[in-house]
Coordinates of N, CA and C in Angstrom, one line a residue:
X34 N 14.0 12.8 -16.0 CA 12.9 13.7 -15.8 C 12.1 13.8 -17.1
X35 N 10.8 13.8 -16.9 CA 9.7 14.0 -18.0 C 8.9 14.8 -17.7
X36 N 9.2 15.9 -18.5 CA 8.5 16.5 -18.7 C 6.8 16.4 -19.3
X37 N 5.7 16.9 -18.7 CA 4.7 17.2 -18.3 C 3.6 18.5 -18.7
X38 N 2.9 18.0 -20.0 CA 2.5 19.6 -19.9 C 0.9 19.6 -19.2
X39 N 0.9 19.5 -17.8 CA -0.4 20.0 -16.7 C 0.2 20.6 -15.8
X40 N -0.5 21.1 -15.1 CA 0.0 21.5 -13.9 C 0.0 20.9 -12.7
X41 N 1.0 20.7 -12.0 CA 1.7 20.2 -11.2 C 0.1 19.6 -10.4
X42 N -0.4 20.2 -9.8 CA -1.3 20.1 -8.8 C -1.7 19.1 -9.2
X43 N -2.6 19.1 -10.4 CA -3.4 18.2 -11.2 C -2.8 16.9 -11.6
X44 N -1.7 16.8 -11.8 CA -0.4 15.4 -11.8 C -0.2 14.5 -10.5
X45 N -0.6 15.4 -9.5 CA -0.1 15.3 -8.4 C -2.0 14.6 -7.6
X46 N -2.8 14.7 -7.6 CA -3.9 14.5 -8.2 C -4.0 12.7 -8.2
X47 N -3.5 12.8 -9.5 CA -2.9 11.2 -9.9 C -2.3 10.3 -8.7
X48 N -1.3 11.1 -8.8 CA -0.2 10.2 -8.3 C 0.1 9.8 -6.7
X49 N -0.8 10.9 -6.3 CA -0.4 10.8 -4.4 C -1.7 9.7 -4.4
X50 N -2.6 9.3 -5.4 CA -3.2 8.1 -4.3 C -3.7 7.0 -5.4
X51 N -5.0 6.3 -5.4 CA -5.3 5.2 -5.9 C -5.7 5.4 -7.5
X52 N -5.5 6.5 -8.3 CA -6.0 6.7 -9.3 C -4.6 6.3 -10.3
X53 N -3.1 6.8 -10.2 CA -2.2 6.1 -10.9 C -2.4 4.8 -11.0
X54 N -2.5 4.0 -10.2 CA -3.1 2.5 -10.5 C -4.1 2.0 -11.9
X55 N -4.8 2.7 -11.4 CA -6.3 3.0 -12.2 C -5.9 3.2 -13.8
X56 N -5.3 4.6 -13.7 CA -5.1 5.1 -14.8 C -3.6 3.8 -15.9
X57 N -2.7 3.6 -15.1 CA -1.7 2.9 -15.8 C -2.4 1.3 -16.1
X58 N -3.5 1.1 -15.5 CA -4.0 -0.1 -15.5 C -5.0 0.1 -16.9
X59 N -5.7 0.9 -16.7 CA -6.7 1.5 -18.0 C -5.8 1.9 -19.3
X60 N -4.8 3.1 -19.5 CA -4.4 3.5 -20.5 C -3.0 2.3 -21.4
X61 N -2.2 1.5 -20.3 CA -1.3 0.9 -20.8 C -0.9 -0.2 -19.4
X62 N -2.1 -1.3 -19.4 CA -1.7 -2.4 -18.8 C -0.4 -3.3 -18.8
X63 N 0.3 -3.3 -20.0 CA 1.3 -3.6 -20.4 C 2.5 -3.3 -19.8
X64 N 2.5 -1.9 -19.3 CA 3.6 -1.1 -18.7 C 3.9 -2.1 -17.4
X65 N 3.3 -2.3 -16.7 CA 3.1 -2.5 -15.5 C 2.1 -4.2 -15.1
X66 N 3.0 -5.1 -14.3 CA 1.9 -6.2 -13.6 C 2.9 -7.5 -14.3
X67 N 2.2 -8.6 -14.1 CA 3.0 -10.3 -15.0 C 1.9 -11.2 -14.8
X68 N 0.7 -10.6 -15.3 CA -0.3 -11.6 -16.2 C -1.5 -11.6 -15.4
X69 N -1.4 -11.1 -14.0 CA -2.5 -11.0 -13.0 C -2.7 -9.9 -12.6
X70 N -3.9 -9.8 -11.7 CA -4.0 -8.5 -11.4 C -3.4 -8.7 -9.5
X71 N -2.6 -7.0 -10.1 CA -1.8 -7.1 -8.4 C -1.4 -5.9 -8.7
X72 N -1.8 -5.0 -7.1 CA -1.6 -3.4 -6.6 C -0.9 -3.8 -5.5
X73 N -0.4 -2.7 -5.4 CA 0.7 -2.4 -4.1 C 0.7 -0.8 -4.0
X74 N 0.5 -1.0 -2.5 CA 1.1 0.6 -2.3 C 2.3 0.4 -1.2
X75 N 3.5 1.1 -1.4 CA 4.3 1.1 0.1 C 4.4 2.4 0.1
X76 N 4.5 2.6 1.2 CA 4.4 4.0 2.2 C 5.8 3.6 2.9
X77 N 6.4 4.8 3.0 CA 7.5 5.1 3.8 C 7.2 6.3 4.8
X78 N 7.1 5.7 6.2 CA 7.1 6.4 7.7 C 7.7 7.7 7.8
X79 N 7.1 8.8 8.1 CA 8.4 10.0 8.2 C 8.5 10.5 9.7
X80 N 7.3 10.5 10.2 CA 7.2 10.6 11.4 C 6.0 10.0 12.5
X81 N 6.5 9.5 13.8 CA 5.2 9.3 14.3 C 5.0 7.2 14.4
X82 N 4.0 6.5 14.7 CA 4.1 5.3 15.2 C 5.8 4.9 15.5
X83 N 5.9 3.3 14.3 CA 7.4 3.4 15.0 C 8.6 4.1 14.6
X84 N 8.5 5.2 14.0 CA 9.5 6.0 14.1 C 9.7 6.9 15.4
X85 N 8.4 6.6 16.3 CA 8.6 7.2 17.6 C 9.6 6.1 18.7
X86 N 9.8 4.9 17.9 CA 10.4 3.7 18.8 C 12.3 4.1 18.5
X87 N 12.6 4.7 17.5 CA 13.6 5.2 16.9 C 14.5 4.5 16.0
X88 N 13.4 3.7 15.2 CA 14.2 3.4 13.8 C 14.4 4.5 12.8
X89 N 15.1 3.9 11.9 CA 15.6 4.8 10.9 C 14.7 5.1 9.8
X90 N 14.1 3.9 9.9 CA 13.3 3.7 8.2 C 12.5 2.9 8.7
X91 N 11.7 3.1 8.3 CA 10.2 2.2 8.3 C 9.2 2.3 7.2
X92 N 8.9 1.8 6.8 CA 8.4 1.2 5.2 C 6.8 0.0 5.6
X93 N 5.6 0.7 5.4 CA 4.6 0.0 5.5 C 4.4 -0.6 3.9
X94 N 3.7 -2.0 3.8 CA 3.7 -2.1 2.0 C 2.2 -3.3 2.2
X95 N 1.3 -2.4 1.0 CA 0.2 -3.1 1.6 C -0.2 -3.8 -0.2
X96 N -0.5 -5.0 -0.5 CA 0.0 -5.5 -1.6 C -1.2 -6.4 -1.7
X97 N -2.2 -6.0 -2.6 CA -3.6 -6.9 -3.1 C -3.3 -7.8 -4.6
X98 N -3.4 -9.1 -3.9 CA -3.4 -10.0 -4.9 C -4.5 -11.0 -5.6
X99 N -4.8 -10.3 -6.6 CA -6.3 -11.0 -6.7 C -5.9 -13.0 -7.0
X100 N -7.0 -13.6 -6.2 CA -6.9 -15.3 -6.1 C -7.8 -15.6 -7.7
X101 N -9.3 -14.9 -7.5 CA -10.0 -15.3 -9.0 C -10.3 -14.4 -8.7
X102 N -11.5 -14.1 -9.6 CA -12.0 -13.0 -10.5 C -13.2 -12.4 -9.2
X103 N -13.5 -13.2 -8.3 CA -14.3 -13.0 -6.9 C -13.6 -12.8 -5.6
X104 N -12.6 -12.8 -5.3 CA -11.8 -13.0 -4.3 C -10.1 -12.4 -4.4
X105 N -9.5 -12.2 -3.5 CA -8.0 -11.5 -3.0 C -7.4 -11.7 -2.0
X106 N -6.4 -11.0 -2.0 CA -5.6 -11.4 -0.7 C -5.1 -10.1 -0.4
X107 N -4.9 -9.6 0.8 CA -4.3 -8.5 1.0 C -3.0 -8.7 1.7
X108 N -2.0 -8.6 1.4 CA -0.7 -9.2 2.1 C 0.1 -7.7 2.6
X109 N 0.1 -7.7 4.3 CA 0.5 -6.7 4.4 C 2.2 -7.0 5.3
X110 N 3.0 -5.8 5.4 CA 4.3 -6.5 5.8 C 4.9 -5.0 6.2
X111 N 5.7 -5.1 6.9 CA 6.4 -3.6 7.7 C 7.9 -4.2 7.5
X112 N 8.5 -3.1 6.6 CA 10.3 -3.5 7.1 C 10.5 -2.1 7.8
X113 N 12.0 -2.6 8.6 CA 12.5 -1.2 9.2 C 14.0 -1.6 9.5
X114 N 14.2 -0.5 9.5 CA 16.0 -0.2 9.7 C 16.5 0.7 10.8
X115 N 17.3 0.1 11.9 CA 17.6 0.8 12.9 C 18.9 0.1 13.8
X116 N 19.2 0.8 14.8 CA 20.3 0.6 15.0 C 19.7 -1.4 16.0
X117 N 21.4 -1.1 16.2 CA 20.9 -2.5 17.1 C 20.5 -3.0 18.3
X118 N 20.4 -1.9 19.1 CA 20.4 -1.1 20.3 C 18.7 -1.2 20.7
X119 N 17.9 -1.8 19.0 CA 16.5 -1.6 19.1 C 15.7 -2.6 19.2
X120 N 16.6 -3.9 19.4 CA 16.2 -5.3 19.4 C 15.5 -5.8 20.2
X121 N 15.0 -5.1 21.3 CA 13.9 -5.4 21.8 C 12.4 -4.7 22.3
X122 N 12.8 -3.6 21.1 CA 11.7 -2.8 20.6 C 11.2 -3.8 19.3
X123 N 11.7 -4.3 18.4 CA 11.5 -4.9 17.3 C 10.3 -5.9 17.5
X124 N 10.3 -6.5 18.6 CA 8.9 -7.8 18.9 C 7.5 -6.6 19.1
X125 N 7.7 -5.3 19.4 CA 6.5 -4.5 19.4 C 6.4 -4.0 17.9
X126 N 6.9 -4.3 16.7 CA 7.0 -4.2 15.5 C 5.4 -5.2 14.9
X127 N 4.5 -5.3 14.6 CA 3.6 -6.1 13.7 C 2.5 -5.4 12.8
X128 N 2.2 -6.3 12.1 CA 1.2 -6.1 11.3 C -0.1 -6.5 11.8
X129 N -0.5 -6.4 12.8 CA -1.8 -6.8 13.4 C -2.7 -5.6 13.0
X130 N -2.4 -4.3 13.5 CA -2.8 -3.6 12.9 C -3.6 -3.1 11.4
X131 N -2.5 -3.5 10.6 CA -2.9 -3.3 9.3 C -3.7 -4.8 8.9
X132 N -3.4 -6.2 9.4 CA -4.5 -7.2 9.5 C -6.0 -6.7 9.4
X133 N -5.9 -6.2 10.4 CA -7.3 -5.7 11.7 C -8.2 -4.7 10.1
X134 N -7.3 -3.9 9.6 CA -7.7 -3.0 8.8 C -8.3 -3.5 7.7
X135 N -7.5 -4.9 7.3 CA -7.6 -5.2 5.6 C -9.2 -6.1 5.9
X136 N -9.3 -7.2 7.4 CA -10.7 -7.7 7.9 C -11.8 -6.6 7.7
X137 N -11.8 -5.3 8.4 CA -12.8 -4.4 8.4 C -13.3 -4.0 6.8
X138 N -12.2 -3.6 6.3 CA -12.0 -3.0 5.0 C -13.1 -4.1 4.3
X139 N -12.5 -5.5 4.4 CA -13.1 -6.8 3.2 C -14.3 -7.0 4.0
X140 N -14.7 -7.3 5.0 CA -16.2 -7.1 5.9 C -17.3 -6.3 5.5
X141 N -16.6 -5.2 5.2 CA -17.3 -3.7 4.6 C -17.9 -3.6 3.1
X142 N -16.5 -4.0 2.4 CA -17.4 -4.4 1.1 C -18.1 -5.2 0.9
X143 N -17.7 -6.8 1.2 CA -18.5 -7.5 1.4 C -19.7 -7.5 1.4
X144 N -20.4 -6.8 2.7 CA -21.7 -6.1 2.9 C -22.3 -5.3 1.8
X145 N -21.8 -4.5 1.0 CA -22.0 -3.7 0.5 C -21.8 -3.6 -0.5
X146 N -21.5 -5.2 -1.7 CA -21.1 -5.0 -2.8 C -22.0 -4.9 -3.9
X147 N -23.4 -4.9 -3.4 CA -23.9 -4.6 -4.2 C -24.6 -2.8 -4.8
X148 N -23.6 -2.4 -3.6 CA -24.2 -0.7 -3.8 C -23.0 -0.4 -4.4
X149 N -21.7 -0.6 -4.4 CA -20.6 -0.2 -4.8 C -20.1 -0.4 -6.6

């Protein structure tokens, strides 16, 4: 544990979305990365899509790898854990979804990079 002197809220601020990145990338690059630039976020399921199919665990992990200094990759991937009884729920398991999202998402900037 480390101790923290802000208030909780404000830490929390940080850390629930895209600004920890930001911030550990800005104040101490070193901490964090191996010579390139690369973000990741994984999310872990608690309730709801396929935790409605009745796995145990489900873990979304969405992972931007920059190619050069103009271009990336967004590599997205779903693990899950469940019994075995689920094996043919598992072919309804994909990332098309999150595909579908990372096209829109890079479509969008694209368009738009020069207002951003």
């Amino acid at each position: 544990d480390i101790p923290v002197g802000v208030p909780a809220a404000l830490i929390w601020d940080v850390y629930r979305g895209l600004e920890l990145g930001r911030l550990v990338n800005k104040l101490a690059p070193e901490v964090l990365g191996r010579g390139r630039v690369e973000f990741l976020e994984e999310t872990e399921v608690l309730e709801g899509g396929y935790k409605d199919l009745g796995f145990d665990v489900v873990r979304i992990r969405l992972e931007i790898v920059e190619k050069d200094s103009e271009s990336c990759m967004v590599r997205s991937t779903i693990e899950y854990e469940g019994d075995e009884k689920l094996a043919d729920v598992v072919s309804h398991v994909n990332v098309k979804p999150l595909e579908m999202m990372a096209e829109i998402i890079g479509k969008h900037l694209c368009q738009n990079k020069s207002t951003l």
